[in-house]
């Protein structure tokens, strides 16, 4: 039986944190053409941020290259910032002006520090990430 092979689904993943990298790892056997976009070229292993803050580790020891994390996952990496998502056009707009089209979009753009409602935390402390 001959025919044209099915086109791979163009999948854009926004964010090289735990969520974005977990998706790419889980999709390793899927027929996706994956583009990972992040404004940093590294993944920060945030559970060890307290070690950096207390001088137990250097910052470099918890930051790992994003490209290395996806090297064997059939994905490419773009160092840029997503400034808009045009949902009606199925594309993301980057700070560089480039527009990347997608069939599937994964938004895993990060997290914020939780204060768990503890009074005074927002006003009198610094978060470990932003």
Short mmCIF file of N, CA and C in Angstrom, two decimals:
data_model
loop_
_atom_site.label_atom_id
_atom_site.label_comp_id
_atom_site.label_asym_id
_atom_site.label_seq_id
_atom_site.Cartn_x
_atom_site.Cartn_y
_atom_site.Cartn_z
N UNK A 1 0.85 -1.16 0.00
CA UNK A 1 0.00 0.00 0.00
C UNK A 1 0.91 1.24 0.00
N UNK A 2 0.68 2.11 -0.93
CA UNK A 2 1.47 3.33 -1.00
C UNK A 2 0.60 4.51 -0.65
N UNK A 3 1.24 5.57 -0.35
CA UNK A 3 0.52 6.78 -0.01
C UNK A 3 1.45 7.78 0.63
N UNK A 4 0.91 8.91 0.88
CA UNK A 4 1.68 9.95 1.52
C UNK A 4 1.65 9.74 3.02
N UNK A 5 2.81 9.81 3.67
CA UNK A 5 2.79 9.66 5.13
C UNK A 5 2.03 10.81 5.76
N UNK A 6 1.34 10.49 6.84
CA UNK A 6 0.58 11.52 7.55
C UNK A 6 1.53 12.58 8.09
N UNK A 7 1.10 13.82 7.99
CA UNK A 7 1.92 14.93 8.51
C UNK A 7 1.97 14.86 10.03
N UNK A 8 3.13 15.19 10.56
CA UNK A 8 3.26 15.23 12.01
C UNK A 8 2.52 16.44 12.55
N UNK A 9 1.89 16.28 13.69
CA UNK A 9 1.22 17.40 14.33
C UNK A 9 2.25 18.39 14.84
N UNK A 10 2.15 19.64 14.38
CA UNK A 10 3.05 20.69 14.87
C UNK A 10 2.60 21.06 16.27
N UNK A 11 3.46 20.79 17.23
CA UNK A 11 3.15 21.02 18.63
C UNK A 11 4.12 22.04 19.20
N UNK A 12 3.56 23.10 19.78
CA UNK A 12 4.38 24.12 20.43
C UNK A 12 4.22 23.96 21.93
N UNK A 13 5.34 23.93 22.63
CA UNK A 13 5.35 23.86 24.09
C UNK A 13 5.96 25.16 24.59
N UNK A 14 5.19 25.91 25.37
CA UNK A 14 5.68 27.16 25.95
C UNK A 14 6.15 26.86 27.36
N UNK A 15 7.46 26.94 27.58
CA UNK A 15 8.02 26.76 28.91
C UNK A 15 8.87 25.52 29.04
N UNK A 16 10.11 25.72 29.48
CA UNK A 16 11.06 24.61 29.68
C UNK A 16 11.17 24.24 31.16
N UNK A 17 10.08 24.41 31.89
CA UNK A 17 10.04 24.00 33.30
C UNK A 17 9.60 22.55 33.40
N UNK A 18 9.18 22.16 34.59
CA UNK A 18 8.78 20.78 34.81
C UNK A 18 7.62 20.34 33.91
N UNK A 19 6.61 21.21 33.75
CA UNK A 19 5.45 20.85 32.94
C UNK A 19 5.79 20.65 31.48
N UNK A 20 6.51 21.60 30.89
CA UNK A 20 6.88 21.50 29.49
C UNK A 20 7.77 20.31 29.21
N UNK A 21 8.77 20.09 30.06
CA UNK A 21 9.68 18.97 29.85
C UNK A 21 8.98 17.63 30.09
N UNK A 22 8.05 17.59 31.04
CA UNK A 22 7.30 16.34 31.29
C UNK A 22 6.44 15.98 30.08
N UNK A 23 5.83 16.99 29.46
CA UNK A 23 5.04 16.72 28.26
C UNK A 23 5.94 16.16 27.15
N UNK A 24 7.07 16.79 26.92
CA UNK A 24 7.97 16.34 25.86
C UNK A 24 8.45 14.92 26.13
N UNK A 25 8.74 14.62 27.37
CA UNK A 25 9.18 13.26 27.73
C UNK A 25 8.05 12.26 27.47
N UNK A 26 6.83 12.61 27.86
CA UNK A 26 5.68 11.71 27.68
C UNK A 26 5.34 11.52 26.20
N UNK A 27 5.64 12.51 25.38
CA UNK A 27 5.28 12.46 23.96
C UNK A 27 6.39 11.88 23.08
N UNK A 28 7.38 11.26 23.68
CA UNK A 28 8.54 10.81 22.90
C UNK A 28 8.18 9.79 21.83
N UNK A 29 7.11 9.05 22.00
CA UNK A 29 6.72 8.05 20.99
C UNK A 29 5.59 8.57 20.10
N UNK A 30 5.10 9.75 20.38
CA UNK A 30 4.03 10.32 19.56
C UNK A 30 4.62 10.90 18.28
N UNK A 31 3.79 11.02 17.28
CA UNK A 31 4.24 11.54 16.00
C UNK A 31 4.03 13.05 15.96
N UNK A 32 4.77 13.76 16.83
CA UNK A 32 4.68 15.21 16.93
C UNK A 32 5.96 15.85 16.40
N UNK A 33 5.80 17.01 15.83
CA UNK A 33 6.93 17.88 15.49
C UNK A 33 6.92 18.95 16.58
N UNK A 34 7.76 18.80 17.60
CA UNK A 34 7.68 19.63 18.81
C UNK A 34 8.68 20.77 18.77
N UNK A 35 8.19 21.97 19.09
CA UNK A 35 9.04 23.14 19.28
C UNK A 35 8.84 23.62 20.70
N UNK A 36 9.92 23.66 21.47
CA UNK A 36 9.91 24.16 22.84
C UNK A 36 10.40 25.60 22.83
N UNK A 37 9.62 26.50 23.43
CA UNK A 37 9.99 27.91 23.47
C UNK A 37 10.11 28.35 24.92
N UNK A 38 11.23 29.00 25.23
CA UNK A 38 11.42 29.54 26.57
C UNK A 38 12.30 30.78 26.46
N UNK A 39 12.13 31.69 27.40
CA UNK A 39 12.92 32.92 27.39
C UNK A 39 14.29 32.72 28.06
N UNK A 40 14.53 31.53 28.58
CA UNK A 40 15.83 31.18 29.14
C UNK A 40 16.32 29.92 28.44
N UNK A 41 17.61 29.76 28.34
CA UNK A 41 18.13 28.56 27.68
C UNK A 41 18.47 27.46 28.69
N UNK A 42 17.83 27.53 29.83
CA UNK A 42 18.09 26.54 30.88
C UNK A 42 16.80 26.19 31.62
N UNK A 43 16.84 25.03 32.26
CA UNK A 43 15.77 24.58 33.16
C UNK A 43 16.32 24.69 34.58
N UNK A 44 15.56 25.31 35.46
CA UNK A 44 15.97 25.43 36.86
C UNK A 44 15.30 24.35 37.68
N UNK A 45 16.09 23.57 38.39
CA UNK A 45 15.54 22.56 39.29
C UNK A 45 15.17 23.26 40.59
N UNK A 46 13.96 23.84 40.61
CA UNK A 46 13.53 24.71 41.70
C UNK A 46 13.43 24.07 43.08
N UNK A 47 13.23 22.75 43.22
CA UNK A 47 13.20 22.20 44.57
C UNK A 47 14.50 22.42 45.35
N UNK A 48 15.59 22.71 44.64
CA UNK A 48 16.86 22.95 45.34
C UNK A 48 17.21 24.43 45.44
N UNK A 49 16.28 25.33 45.14
CA UNK A 49 16.54 26.76 45.26
C UNK A 49 16.94 27.14 46.69
N UNK A 50 16.34 26.50 47.67
CA UNK A 50 16.69 26.82 49.06
C UNK A 50 18.17 26.54 49.34
N UNK A 51 18.73 25.53 48.67
CA UNK A 51 20.16 25.21 48.84
C UNK A 51 21.03 26.33 48.28
N UNK A 52 20.59 26.93 47.16
CA UNK A 52 21.33 28.05 46.58
C UNK A 52 21.22 29.26 47.49
N UNK A 53 20.01 29.52 48.00
CA UNK A 53 19.78 30.67 48.88
C UNK A 53 20.59 30.58 50.17
N UNK A 54 20.84 29.36 50.63
CA UNK A 54 21.60 29.19 51.88
C UNK A 54 23.07 28.85 51.62
N UNK A 55 23.53 29.06 50.38
CA UNK A 55 24.92 28.85 49.97
C UNK A 55 25.37 27.39 50.04
N UNK A 56 24.42 26.47 50.01
CA UNK A 56 24.77 25.06 49.99
C UNK A 56 25.13 24.57 48.61
N UNK A 57 24.61 25.24 47.59
CA UNK A 57 24.89 24.91 46.21
C UNK A 57 25.10 26.19 45.42
N UNK A 58 25.79 26.08 44.31
CA UNK A 58 25.90 27.23 43.41
C UNK A 58 24.69 27.25 42.48
N UNK A 59 24.36 28.40 41.97
CA UNK A 59 23.22 28.52 41.05
C UNK A 59 23.41 27.63 39.82
N UNK A 60 24.64 27.50 39.37
CA UNK A 60 24.91 26.69 38.19
C UNK A 60 24.60 25.21 38.41
N UNK A 61 24.63 24.77 39.64
CA UNK A 61 24.40 23.35 39.90
C UNK A 61 22.93 22.96 39.82
N UNK A 62 22.02 23.93 39.77
CA UNK A 62 20.59 23.59 39.64
C UNK A 62 20.00 24.10 38.33
N UNK A 63 20.82 24.68 37.46
CA UNK A 63 20.37 25.14 36.15
C UNK A 63 21.01 24.25 35.08
N UNK A 64 20.16 23.63 34.27
CA UNK A 64 20.64 22.70 33.25
C UNK A 64 20.17 23.16 31.87
N UNK A 65 21.00 23.02 30.85
CA UNK A 65 20.62 23.48 29.51
C UNK A 65 19.32 22.84 29.02
N UNK A 66 18.42 23.68 28.54
CA UNK A 66 17.14 23.17 28.03
C UNK A 66 17.35 22.26 26.83
N UNK A 67 18.28 22.62 25.98
CA UNK A 67 18.54 21.79 24.79
C UNK A 67 18.99 20.38 25.18
N UNK A 68 19.79 20.28 26.23
CA UNK A 68 20.24 18.96 26.68
C UNK A 68 19.07 18.13 27.19
N UNK A 69 18.09 18.76 27.80
CA UNK A 69 16.94 18.04 28.36
C UNK A 69 16.06 17.44 27.27
N UNK A 70 16.10 18.02 26.06
CA UNK A 70 15.23 17.52 24.99
C UNK A 70 16.00 16.87 23.85
N UNK A 71 17.29 16.75 24.01
CA UNK A 71 18.16 16.26 22.93
C UNK A 71 17.66 14.96 22.30
N UNK A 72 17.24 14.02 23.09
CA UNK A 72 16.81 12.71 22.58
C UNK A 72 15.30 12.60 22.46
N UNK A 73 14.62 13.71 22.39
CA UNK A 73 13.16 13.69 22.41
C UNK A 73 12.53 14.17 21.11
N UNK A 74 13.28 14.25 20.05
CA UNK A 74 12.75 14.71 18.76
C UNK A 74 12.06 16.07 18.88
N UNK A 75 12.70 17.00 19.53
CA UNK A 75 12.13 18.34 19.71
C UNK A 75 13.21 19.37 19.40
N UNK A 76 12.78 20.56 19.01
CA UNK A 76 13.74 21.64 18.82
C UNK A 76 13.44 22.74 19.83
N UNK A 77 14.45 23.54 20.10
CA UNK A 77 14.36 24.57 21.13
C UNK A 77 14.51 25.95 20.49
N UNK A 78 13.64 26.89 20.90
CA UNK A 78 13.75 28.28 20.49
C UNK A 78 13.93 29.15 21.73
N UNK A 79 14.98 29.95 21.73
CA UNK A 79 15.21 30.90 22.82
C UNK A 79 14.53 32.20 22.43
N UNK A 80 13.37 32.44 23.00
CA UNK A 80 12.58 33.63 22.69
C UNK A 80 11.49 33.76 23.75
N UNK A 81 10.77 34.87 23.70
CA UNK A 81 9.68 35.11 24.64
C UNK A 81 8.37 35.14 23.88
N UNK A 82 7.40 34.36 24.34
CA UNK A 82 6.07 34.40 23.75
C UNK A 82 5.37 35.64 24.29
N UNK A 83 4.92 36.51 23.38
CA UNK A 83 4.24 37.73 23.82
C UNK A 83 2.75 37.69 23.55
N UNK A 84 2.31 36.73 22.74
CA UNK A 84 0.88 36.62 22.45
C UNK A 84 0.60 35.24 21.89
N UNK A 85 -0.62 34.80 22.09
CA UNK A 85 -1.11 33.58 21.45
C UNK A 85 -2.34 33.97 20.65
N UNK A 86 -2.27 33.74 19.36
CA UNK A 86 -3.41 34.02 18.49
C UNK A 86 -4.19 32.72 18.32
N UNK A 87 -5.07 32.48 19.27
CA UNK A 87 -5.79 31.20 19.31
C UNK A 87 -6.61 30.98 18.05
N UNK A 88 -7.20 32.03 17.50
CA UNK A 88 -8.02 31.88 16.30
C UNK A 88 -7.19 31.56 15.06
N UNK A 89 -5.89 31.85 15.10
CA UNK A 89 -4.98 31.57 13.99
C UNK A 89 -4.06 30.38 14.28
N UNK A 90 -4.19 29.80 15.45
CA UNK A 90 -3.32 28.68 15.88
C UNK A 90 -1.84 29.01 15.72
N UNK A 91 -1.45 30.14 16.33
CA UNK A 91 -0.04 30.49 16.30
C UNK A 91 0.34 31.32 17.51
N UNK A 92 1.62 31.23 17.85
CA UNK A 92 2.16 32.05 18.93
C UNK A 92 3.02 33.14 18.31
N UNK A 93 3.03 34.30 18.98
CA UNK A 93 3.81 35.44 18.52
C UNK A 93 4.98 35.62 19.47
N UNK A 94 6.18 35.70 18.91
CA UNK A 94 7.39 35.82 19.71
C UNK A 94 7.88 37.26 19.75
N UNK A 95 8.66 37.59 20.76
CA UNK A 95 9.21 38.94 20.89
C UNK A 95 10.07 39.31 19.69
N UNK A 96 10.66 38.32 19.04
CA UNK A 96 11.48 38.56 17.86
C UNK A 96 10.65 38.94 16.64
N UNK A 97 9.32 38.81 16.76
CA UNK A 97 8.42 39.10 15.65
C UNK A 97 8.00 37.85 14.89
N UNK A 98 8.69 36.75 15.14
CA UNK A 98 8.35 35.50 14.47
C UNK A 98 7.00 34.98 14.98
N UNK A 99 6.27 34.34 14.08
CA UNK A 99 5.02 33.68 14.43
C UNK A 99 5.18 32.19 14.15
N UNK A 100 4.86 31.39 15.14
CA UNK A 100 5.01 29.94 15.02
C UNK A 100 3.61 29.32 15.02
N UNK A 101 3.29 28.61 13.95
CA UNK A 101 1.99 27.95 13.85
C UNK A 101 2.02 26.62 14.58
N UNK A 102 0.85 26.21 15.05
CA UNK A 102 0.76 24.94 15.76
C UNK A 102 -0.57 24.26 15.47
N UNK A 103 -0.56 22.94 15.64
CA UNK A 103 -1.80 22.15 15.65
C UNK A 103 -2.22 21.91 17.09
N UNK A 104 -1.23 21.72 17.95
CA UNK A 104 -1.45 21.51 19.39
C UNK A 104 -0.58 22.49 20.15
N UNK A 105 -1.11 23.03 21.24
CA UNK A 105 -0.37 23.99 22.06
C UNK A 105 -0.37 23.53 23.51
N UNK A 106 0.81 23.53 24.11
CA UNK A 106 0.95 23.21 25.53
C UNK A 106 1.49 24.47 26.20
N UNK A 107 0.70 25.02 27.12
CA UNK A 107 1.14 26.21 27.85
C UNK A 107 1.59 25.76 29.24
N UNK A 108 2.90 25.80 29.44
CA UNK A 108 3.50 25.38 30.71
C UNK A 108 4.51 26.46 31.09
N UNK A 109 4.01 27.68 31.20
CA UNK A 109 4.88 28.86 31.29
C UNK A 109 5.45 29.14 32.67
N UNK A 110 5.20 28.31 33.62
CA UNK A 110 5.85 28.52 34.90
C UNK A 110 4.90 28.60 36.07
N UNK A 111 5.43 29.13 37.14
CA UNK A 111 4.67 29.17 38.37
C UNK A 111 5.01 30.43 39.14
N UNK A 112 4.26 30.64 40.18
CA UNK A 112 4.53 31.76 41.08
C UNK A 112 4.70 31.20 42.49
N UNK A 113 5.33 31.96 43.34
CA UNK A 113 5.52 31.53 44.71
C UNK A 113 4.19 31.61 45.46
N UNK A 114 3.83 30.55 46.14
CA UNK A 114 2.59 30.52 46.92
C UNK A 114 2.87 30.98 48.35
N UNK A 115 1.98 31.83 48.87
CA UNK A 115 2.13 32.25 50.27
C UNK A 115 1.16 31.52 51.19
N UNK A 116 0.32 30.68 50.61
CA UNK A 116 -0.62 29.85 51.35
C UNK A 116 -1.50 30.65 52.32
N UNK A 117 -1.71 31.93 51.99
CA UNK A 117 -2.57 32.77 52.81
C UNK A 117 -1.97 33.21 54.13
N UNK A 118 -0.70 33.00 54.31
CA UNK A 118 -0.04 33.39 55.57
C UNK A 118 0.08 34.91 55.60
N UNK A 119 -0.48 35.50 56.61
CA UNK A 119 -0.49 36.95 56.75
C UNK A 119 0.93 37.51 56.84
N UNK A 120 1.20 38.54 56.04
CA UNK A 120 2.49 39.21 56.07
C UNK A 120 3.52 38.68 55.09
N UNK A 121 3.29 37.51 54.52
CA UNK A 121 4.28 36.92 53.62
C UNK A 121 4.49 37.80 52.39
N UNK A 122 3.41 38.24 51.75
CA UNK A 122 3.54 39.06 50.55
C UNK A 122 4.24 40.39 50.84
N UNK A 123 3.93 40.98 51.97
CA UNK A 123 4.46 42.31 52.28
C UNK A 123 5.89 42.30 52.80
N UNK A 124 6.30 41.24 53.48
CA UNK A 124 7.56 41.27 54.21
C UNK A 124 8.60 40.22 53.81
N UNK A 125 8.35 39.48 52.74
CA UNK A 125 9.33 38.47 52.32
C UNK A 125 9.58 38.54 50.81
N UNK A 126 10.62 37.86 50.40
CA UNK A 126 10.94 37.74 48.99
C UNK A 126 10.70 36.30 48.56
N UNK A 127 10.13 36.15 47.38
CA UNK A 127 9.94 34.80 46.84
C UNK A 127 11.24 34.24 46.31
N UNK A 128 11.29 32.94 46.12
CA UNK A 128 12.49 32.29 45.60
C UNK A 128 12.52 32.28 44.08
N UNK A 129 11.40 32.62 43.43
CA UNK A 129 11.33 32.60 41.97
C UNK A 129 10.30 33.61 41.51
N UNK A 130 10.37 33.91 40.24
CA UNK A 130 9.34 34.80 39.67
C UNK A 130 9.06 34.40 38.23
#
